[in-house]
CSV table of C-alpha atoms in Angstrom, one decimal:
chain,number,residue,atom,x,y,z
A,11,MET,CA,0.0,0.0,0.0
A,12,ILE,CA,1.4,3.4,-1.0
A,13,LEU,CA,0.4,6.0,1.4
A,14,LYS,CA,0.0,9.5,0.1
A,15,ARG,CA,-0.6,12.9,1.7
A,16,ILE,CA,-3.9,14.3,0.4
A,17,LYS,CA,-3.3,18.0,0.4
A,18,TYR,CA,-6.9,19.1,0.0
A,19,ILE,CA,-8.0,17.2,3.1
A,20,LEU,CA,-6.0,19.5,5.3
A,21,THR,CA,-8.4,22.4,4.7
A,22,VAL,CA,-11.0,20.2,6.4
A,23,VAL,CA,-9.0,18.8,9.2
A,24,LEU,CA,-6.7,21.7,9.9
A,25,LEU,CA,-6.1,22.3,13.6
A,26,LEU,CA,-4.4,25.1,15.5
A,27,ASN,CA,-0.7,25.1,15.3
A,28,ALA,CA,0.9,23.8,18.5
A,29,ASN,CA,3.8,25.2,20.5
A,30,LEU,CA,6.1,22.3,19.8
A,31,VAL,CA,8.5,21.0,22.3
A,32,SER,CA,11.7,19.2,21.6
A,33,SER,CA,10.3,15.7,22.4
A,34,GLN,CA,7.9,16.2,19.5
A,35,ASN,CA,10.8,16.1,17.1
A,36,ARG,CA,10.8,12.4,17.6
A,37,ASN,CA,7.9,12.4,15.1
A,38,SER,CA,9.6,14.6,12.6
A,39,ILE,CA,10.2,12.0,9.8
A,40,TRP,CA,7.6,9.5,8.6
A,41,CYS,CA,8.6,6.4,6.7
A,42,PHE,CA,5.8,4.3,5.2
A,43,GLY,CA,4.4,2.3,2.2
A,44,ASP,CA,6.4,1.8,-0.9
A,45,SER,CA,9.6,3.8,-0.5
A,46,ALA,CA,7.6,6.8,0.7
A,47,GLY,CA,8.2,9.3,3.5
A,48,ILE,CA,7.6,12.9,4.8
A,49,ASP,CA,10.1,15.1,6.4
A,50,PHE,CA,8.6,17.8,8.7
A,51,ALA,CA,11.8,19.7,9.3
A,52,ASN,CA,10.1,22.8,7.9
A,53,LEU,CA,6.6,22.7,9.4
A,54,ALA,CA,5.4,25.3,6.9
A,55,ASN,CA,6.5,23.1,4.0
A,56,PRO,CA,6.8,19.4,4.7
A,57,VAL,CA,8.6,17.6,1.9
A,58,ALA,CA,8.4,14.1,0.4
A,59,ILE,CA,11.4,11.8,0.9
A,60,SER,CA,12.4,8.3,-0.4
A,61,THR,CA,12.9,5.4,2.1
A,62,GLY,CA,14.0,1.8,1.9
A,63,LEU,CA,10.5,0.4,2.5
A,64,ASP,CA,8.6,-1.9,0.3
A,65,THR,CA,5.6,-3.0,2.3
A,66,ARG,CA,1.9,-3.4,2.5
A,67,GLY,CA,2.0,-3.7,6.3
A,68,SER,CA,2.6,-1.7,9.4
A,69,CYS,CA,5.2,1.1,9.5
A,70,THR,CA,6.8,3.1,12.3
A,71,SER,CA,9.8,5.5,12.6
A,72,ILE,CA,11.6,7.6,15.2
A,73,SER,CA,13.9,10.6,15.1
A,74,ASP,CA,16.3,12.0,17.7
A,75,SER,CA,15.4,15.1,19.8
A,76,LEU,CA,16.6,17.3,17.0
A,77,GLY,CA,14.4,15.7,14.4
A,78,ASN,CA,17.1,13.6,12.7
A,79,LEU,CA,16.0,10.2,11.5
A,80,LEU,CA,17.3,7.4,13.6
A,81,PHE,CA,15.6,4.2,12.3
A,82,TYR,CA,12.3,2.8,11.1
A,83,SER,CA,10.6,-0.5,10.7
A,84,ASN,CA,7.8,-2.3,8.8
A,85,THR,CA,5.9,-5.6,8.6
A,86,ARG,CA,5.0,-7.5,5.5
A,87,ALA,CA,8.2,-6.7,3.8
A,88,ASN,CA,7.8,-7.2,0.1
A,89,GLY,CA,4.3,-8.6,0.8
A,90,SER,CA,5.8,-11.8,2.3
A,91,PRO,CA,4.4,-13.9,5.1
A,92,GLY,CA,6.4,-15.1,8.1
A,93,LEU,CA,8.8,-13.1,10.3
A,94,THR,CA,8.5,-10.1,8.0
A,95,ALA,CA,9.3,-7.1,10.1
A,96,ILE,CA,12.6,-5.4,9.2
A,97,ILE,CA,14.4,-2.5,11.0
A,98,TYR,CA,16.2,0.0,8.7
A,99,ASN,CA,18.9,2.5,9.8
A,100,ARG,CA,19.0,6.2,8.8
A,101,ASN,CA,20.8,5.3,5.6
A,102,HIS,CA,17.7,3.3,4.5
A,103,VAL,CA,19.4,-0.1,4.6
A,104,MET,CA,18.7,-3.0,7.0
A,105,MET,CA,20.1,-2.3,10.5
A,106,LEU,CA,22.7,-4.7,11.9
A,107,ASN,CA,20.7,-7.8,13.1
A,108,GLY,CA,17.5,-6.0,12.0
A,109,ASP,CA,16.0,-8.9,10.1
A,110,SER,CA,13.3,-11.5,11.0
A,111,ILE,CA,11.6,-9.3,13.6
A,112,GLU,CA,8.2,-10.6,14.9
A,113,GLY,CA,5.3,-8.6,13.6
A,114,LEU,CA,2.9,-10.3,11.3
A,115,GLY,CA,-0.1,-8.3,10.3
A,116,TRP,CA,-1.3,-5.4,8.2
A,117,TYR,CA,-2.2,-2.4,10.2
A,118,GLN,CA,-0.9,-1.2,13.6
A,119,GLU,CA,1.4,-3.9,15.0
A,120,LEU,CA,4.6,-1.8,15.6
A,121,VAL,CA,5.5,1.0,18.0
A,122,ILE,CA,8.9,2.5,18.9
A,123,ILE,CA,9.7,4.2,22.3
A,124,PRO,CA,12.9,5.4,23.9
A,125,TYR,CA,14.3,3.1,26.5
A,126,PRO,CA,13.7,4.7,29.9
A,127,GLY,CA,16.9,5.7,31.6
A,128,ASP,CA,19.2,5.1,28.6
A,129,HIS,CA,19.1,7.6,25.8
A,130,ASN,CA,21.1,5.3,23.5
A,131,LYS,CA,18.6,2.5,23.4
A,132,TYR,CA,15.1,2.1,22.1
A,133,TYR,CA,12.3,-0.5,22.3
A,134,LEU,CA,10.5,-1.8,19.2
A,135,PHE,CA,7.3,-3.4,20.4
A,136,SER,CA,5.4,-5.7,18.0
A,137,THR,CA,2.4,-7.9,17.9
A,138,SER,CA,1.9,-10.9,15.7
A,139,THR,CA,-1.8,-11.5,14.8
A,140,THR,CA,-1.5,-14.1,12.1
A,141,LEU,CA,-0.1,-17.7,12.3
A,142,ARG,CA,1.8,-16.9,15.5
A,143,PHE,CA,0.0,-14.9,18.2
A,144,GLY,CA,1.8,-12.8,20.7
A,145,PHE,CA,3.3,-9.6,22.0
A,146,TYR,CA,7.1,-9.1,21.6
A,147,TYR,CA,9.9,-6.5,22.0
A,148,SER,CA,13.3,-6.0,20.5
A,149,ILE,CA,16.0,-3.6,21.7
A,150,ILE,CA,18.0,-1.3,19.5
A,151,ASP,CA,21.3,0.2,20.7
A,152,MET,CA,22.3,3.3,18.7
A,153,ARG,CA,25.9,2.9,19.7
A,154,GLY,CA,26.2,-0.2,17.6
A,155,ASP,CA,27.5,-0.3,14.0
A,156,SER,CA,29.4,3.0,14.3
A,157,GLY,CA,26.2,4.9,15.4
A,158,LEU,CA,23.9,3.4,12.8
A,159,GLY,CA,22.3,1.1,15.4
A,160,GLU,CA,22.2,-2.6,16.2
A,161,VAL,CA,19.5,-4.9,17.4
A,162,ILE,CA,20.9,-6.3,20.6
A,163,ALA,CA,17.8,-8.2,21.7
A,164,LYS,CA,15.2,-9.7,19.3
A,165,ASN,CA,11.7,-11.1,19.6
A,166,VAL,CA,11.5,-11.3,23.4
A,167,VAL,CA,8.0,-12.6,24.1
A,168,LEU,CA,5.9,-10.8,26.7
A,169,HIS,CA,2.8,-13.1,26.3
A,170,ASN,CA,1.3,-15.4,23.8
A,171,ASP,CA,-2.3,-14.5,23.1
A,172,SER,CA,-4.6,-13.5,20.2
A,173,LEU,CA,-4.6,-9.8,19.8
A,174,CYS,CA,-6.1,-7.0,17.8
A,175,GLU,CA,-4.0,-5.4,15.2
A,176,ALA,CA,-3.7,-2.3,17.4
A,177,LEU,CA,-0.9,-0.9,19.5
A,178,ALA,CA,-0.4,2.5,21.1
A,179,ALA,CA,2.1,4.2,23.5
A,180,ALA,CA,2.0,7.3,25.7
A,181,LYS,CA,4.6,8.8,28.0
A,182,HIS,CA,4.1,8.3,31.7
A,183,GLY,CA,3.3,11.4,33.8
A,184,ASN,CA,6.7,11.2,35.4
A,185,GLY,CA,8.3,12.1,32.1
A,186,ARG,CA,10.5,9.1,31.9
A,187,ASP,CA,8.6,5.8,31.8
A,188,TRP,CA,6.1,4.7,29.1
A,189,TRP,CA,2.7,3.0,28.8
A,190,VAL,CA,2.0,0.6,26.0
A,191,ILE,CA,-1.6,-0.4,25.4
A,192,LEU,CA,-3.0,-3.3,23.3
A,193,LYS,CA,-6.3,-5.1,23.0
A,194,LYS,CA,-7.2,-8.8,23.2
A,195,TYR,CA,-9.0,-10.5,20.3
A,196,SER,CA,-11.6,-13.2,20.6
A,197,ALA,CA,-14.0,-14.4,18.0
A,198,ASN,CA,-16.5,-14.8,20.8
A,199,GLY,CA,-16.2,-11.1,21.8
A,200,ASP,CA,-13.9,-9.5,24.4
A,201,SER,CA,-13.4,-6.2,26.2
A,202,THR,CA,-9.9,-6.9,27.6
A,203,PHE,CA,-7.1,-4.4,27.3
A,204,TYR,CA,-3.5,-5.3,28.2
A,205,GLU,CA,-1.5,-2.4,29.7
A,206,TYR,CA,2.3,-2.4,30.1
A,207,LEU,CA,4.3,0.0,32.1
A,208,ILE,CA,7.9,0.3,30.8
A,209,THR,CA,10.5,1.4,33.4
A,210,PRO,CA,14.3,1.3,33.4
A,211,ASP,CA,14.3,-1.9,35.3
A,212,THR,CA,11.1,-3.8,34.6
A,213,ILE,CA,8.1,-4.2,32.3
A,214,PHE,CA,4.8,-4.5,34.3
A,215,GLN,CA,1.6,-6.0,32.9
A,216,ARG,CA,-1.9,-5.2,34.0
A,217,VAL,CA,-5.1,-6.6,32.5
A,218,LEU,CA,-8.2,-4.4,32.3
A,219,ASN,CA,-11.7,-5.3,31.3
A,220,ILE,CA,-13.5,-2.1,30.4
A,221,GLY,CA,-15.6,-0.7,27.5
A,222,GLY,CA,-17.3,-2.3,24.6
A,223,ILE,CA,-17.2,-5.8,23.2
A,224,SER,CA,-15.0,-6.3,20.2
A,225,TYR,CA,-15.3,-9.4,17.9
A,226,THR,CA,-12.7,-8.5,15.3
A,227,ASN,CA,-8.9,-8.3,15.3
A,228,PHE,CA,-8.8,-5.2,13.0
A,229,GLY,CA,-8.9,-2.0,15.0
A,230,LYS,CA,-7.0,1.2,15.9
A,231,LEU,CA,-5.9,2.4,19.3
A,232,PHE,CA,-5.0,6.1,19.6
A,233,PHE,CA,-4.1,8.7,22.3
A,234,SER,CA,-5.0,12.3,22.4
A,235,LYS,CA,-2.1,14.8,22.0
A,236,ASP,CA,-1.7,15.2,25.8
A,237,GLY,CA,-2.1,11.4,26.4
A,238,ASN,CA,-5.0,11.9,28.7
A,239,LYS,CA,-7.6,10.3,26.5
A,240,LEU,CA,-7.5,7.0,24.7
A,241,GLY,CA,-9.8,5.8,21.9
A,242,PHE,CA,-10.5,2.6,20.0
A,243,VAL,CA,-12.3,1.9,16.8
A,244,ASN,CA,-12.7,-1.3,14.8
A,245,PHE,CA,-13.8,-2.5,11.4
A,246,ALA,CA,-17.1,-3.7,12.7
A,247,GLY,CA,-18.4,-0.3,13.9
A,248,LEU,CA,-17.2,0.0,17.5
A,249,ILE,CA,-16.2,3.5,18.6
A,250,GLU,CA,-15.2,4.0,22.2
A,251,THR,CA,-13.2,6.5,24.3
A,252,PHE,CA,-11.7,6.6,27.7
A,253,ASP,CA,-10.1,9.0,30.0
A,254,PHE,CA,-6.5,7.9,30.8
A,255,ASP,CA,-4.4,8.7,33.9
A,256,ARG,CA,-0.8,8.9,32.7
A,257,CYS,CA,0.5,8.6,36.3
A,258,SER,CA,-1.6,5.6,37.5
A,259,GLY,CA,-2.5,4.0,34.1
A,260,ASP,CA,-6.1,3.9,35.1
A,261,PHE,CA,-8.9,4.0,32.6
A,262,SER,CA,-12.1,5.9,33.5
A,263,ASN,CA,-15.2,7.5,31.9
A,264,ALA,CA,-15.7,4.8,29.3
A,265,LYS,CA,-18.0,5.9,26.6
A,266,ILE,CA,-19.3,3.6,23.8
A,267,ILE,CA,-20.1,6.1,21.1
A,268,HIS,CA,-21.3,3.3,18.8
A,269,PRO,CA,-21.4,-0.5,19.5
A,270,GLN,CA,-20.1,-3.1,17.2
A,271,PHE,CA,-22.4,-4.7,14.5
A,272,SER,CA,-25.1,-2.0,15.0
A,273,ILE,CA,-27.0,-0.7,12.0
A,274,ASN,CA,-25.5,2.0,9.8
A,275,TYR,CA,-21.9,1.3,10.7
A,276,ALA,CA,-18.9,1.6,8.4
A,277,GLY,CA,-15.6,-0.3,8.4
A,278,TYR,CA,-13.6,2.1,10.6
A,279,PHE,CA,-10.0,2.2,9.7
A,280,GLY,CA,-8.3,5.3,11.1
A,281,ALA,CA,-9.0,7.7,14.0
A,282,GLU,CA,-7.5,10.7,15.7
A,283,PHE,CA,-8.6,13.2,18.4
A,284,SER,CA,-8.4,16.9,17.7
A,285,ARG,CA,-5.8,18.9,19.5
A,286,SER,CA,-8.2,19.8,22.3
A,287,ALA,CA,-9.7,16.2,22.2
A,288,GLU,CA,-13.1,17.8,21.8
A,289,MET,CA,-13.5,16.4,18.3
A,290,LEU,CA,-13.0,12.9,17.0
A,291,TYR,CA,-12.0,12.2,13.3
A,292,ILE,CA,-12.6,8.7,11.9
A,293,SER,CA,-12.0,7.3,8.4
A,294,ASP,CA,-13.4,4.1,7.0
A,295,GLY,CA,-11.9,1.6,4.7
A,296,GLN,CA,-14.9,0.9,2.4
A,297,GLU,CA,-14.7,0.9,-1.4
A,298,TYR,CA,-15.6,4.6,-1.4
A,299,SER,CA,-13.9,5.9,1.8
A,300,SER,CA,-15.2,8.7,3.9
A,301,LEU,CA,-13.9,11.0,6.6
A,302,PHE,CA,-16.2,11.7,9.6
A,303,GLN,CA,-16.1,14.3,12.4
A,304,PHE,CA,-17.8,13.7,15.8
A,305,ASP,CA,-18.3,16.3,18.5
A,306,LEU,CA,-17.2,14.7,21.8
A,307,THR,CA,-18.8,17.5,23.8
A,308,SER,CA,-22.3,16.7,22.4
A,309,THR,CA,-24.9,14.9,24.5
A,310,ASP,CA,-25.4,12.6,21.5
A,311,VAL,CA,-21.9,12.1,20.0
A,312,TRP,CA,-23.1,9.5,17.4
A,313,ASN,CA,-25.7,11.8,15.9
A,314,SER,CA,-23.2,14.8,15.9
A,315,SER,CA,-21.5,13.0,13.0
A,316,ASP,CA,-20.6,15.1,10.0
A,317,THR,CA,-19.1,13.6,6.8
A,318,LEU,CA,-16.3,15.9,5.8
A,319,MET,CA,-15.2,14.2,2.6
A,320,THR,CA,-15.6,11.0,0.5
A,321,LEU,CA,-13.1,9.6,-1.9
A,322,SER,CA,-15.3,8.8,-4.8
A,323,THR,CA,-12.9,6.5,-6.7
A,324,THR,CA,-11.9,2.9,-6.0
A,325,ARG,CA,-8.4,3.7,-7.2
A,326,TYR,CA,-7.6,5.1,-3.8
A,327,GLY,CA,-8.8,3.4,-0.6
A,328,GLY,CA,-8.9,5.5,2.6
A,329,GLY,CA,-6.3,4.5,5.2
A,330,TYR,CA,-5.2,5.7,8.6
A,331,LEU,CA,-5.3,9.2,10.1
A,332,LYS,CA,-2.2,10.5,11.8
A,333,ARG,CA,-1.3,13.7,13.6
A,334,GLY,CA,1.7,15.5,12.2
A,335,PRO,CA,4.3,17.5,14.0
A,336,ASP,CA,2.6,20.6,12.5
A,337,ASP,CA,-0.6,19.5,14.4
A,338,LYS,CA,-2.5,18.8,11.3
A,339,ILE,CA,-4.2,15.5,10.8
A,340,TYR,CA,-3.1,13.6,7.6
A,341,TRP,CA,-5.3,11.0,5.9
A,342,SER,CA,-3.3,8.3,4.1
A,343,CYS,CA,-4.7,6.3,1.2
A,344,GLY,CA,-3.8,3.1,-0.5
A,345,TYR,CA,-3.0,3.1,-4.2
A,346,TYR,CA,-4.3,-0.2,-5.6
A,347,VAL,CA,-2.7,-1.8,-8.7
A,348,SER,CA,-4.6,-4.6,-10.4
A,349,GLY,CA,-2.9,-7.9,-11.1
């Protein structure tokens, strides 16, 4: 899937510019799709770049505190099954020991976070949702290979369970540790979230049962800009939000905006909160894809829905939404080639 920035959508989903802090430079360069990327070094004029990717699966990347690309990863390399995640260094070639990373799926199975307490190391967390089920991590040390990075621990399993293709991370309220959230999958329906606290010494797991029932493994987990709100949507119509305490990790104020398998649902694919978290933007992955806005301050959020745009051609299928460093929300799309 080739992801493309759709320029005219920004006039619809344009948010107020943020006062960026240095930590947000970690998100300055995006690497995705078929050799595609965006460099946000100049926020007023992001530019397209070329990368080493060739994938129809998940993609993730991270930069240093100055906005310089460090490394990136993907699943479904070259469209192949198996241990398909690969880690690439900033020169767009495979990192030392960066092959055969667990991560088998299509959508949101990868997330990178800094290693708490060691600015030279990073975690790559991954889920495998096809053939082999489970949640894994690998560790990257940027001191390896003359500063290009090296994978020093690979495919360490945290648990073996069937999971949704959804993974999200937020920084702890202490400014050092991290929370990583994922969701259990069961064909019989489940409301289980797995929450991991990542500290310099230990990874703690907590299991939470809260919110709506999900029967599909295809969904999207996403945090608000400040990390105080978490949302989940899935391809069978479930839309739910929670308040999130970044110090305790507690979920509260669960709101099911739309239950799964109800009438008039779309196959929800992407989702993001507005900067203030008062609006919710959701895209679907139907043959003709639409972008929806919901007012989270409304007493009837579902009926506050406004369709902002529909892609009226099957050549492009709507994909994920993602907030950029310029505080605009970008809508990706897949370019489908027959044969």
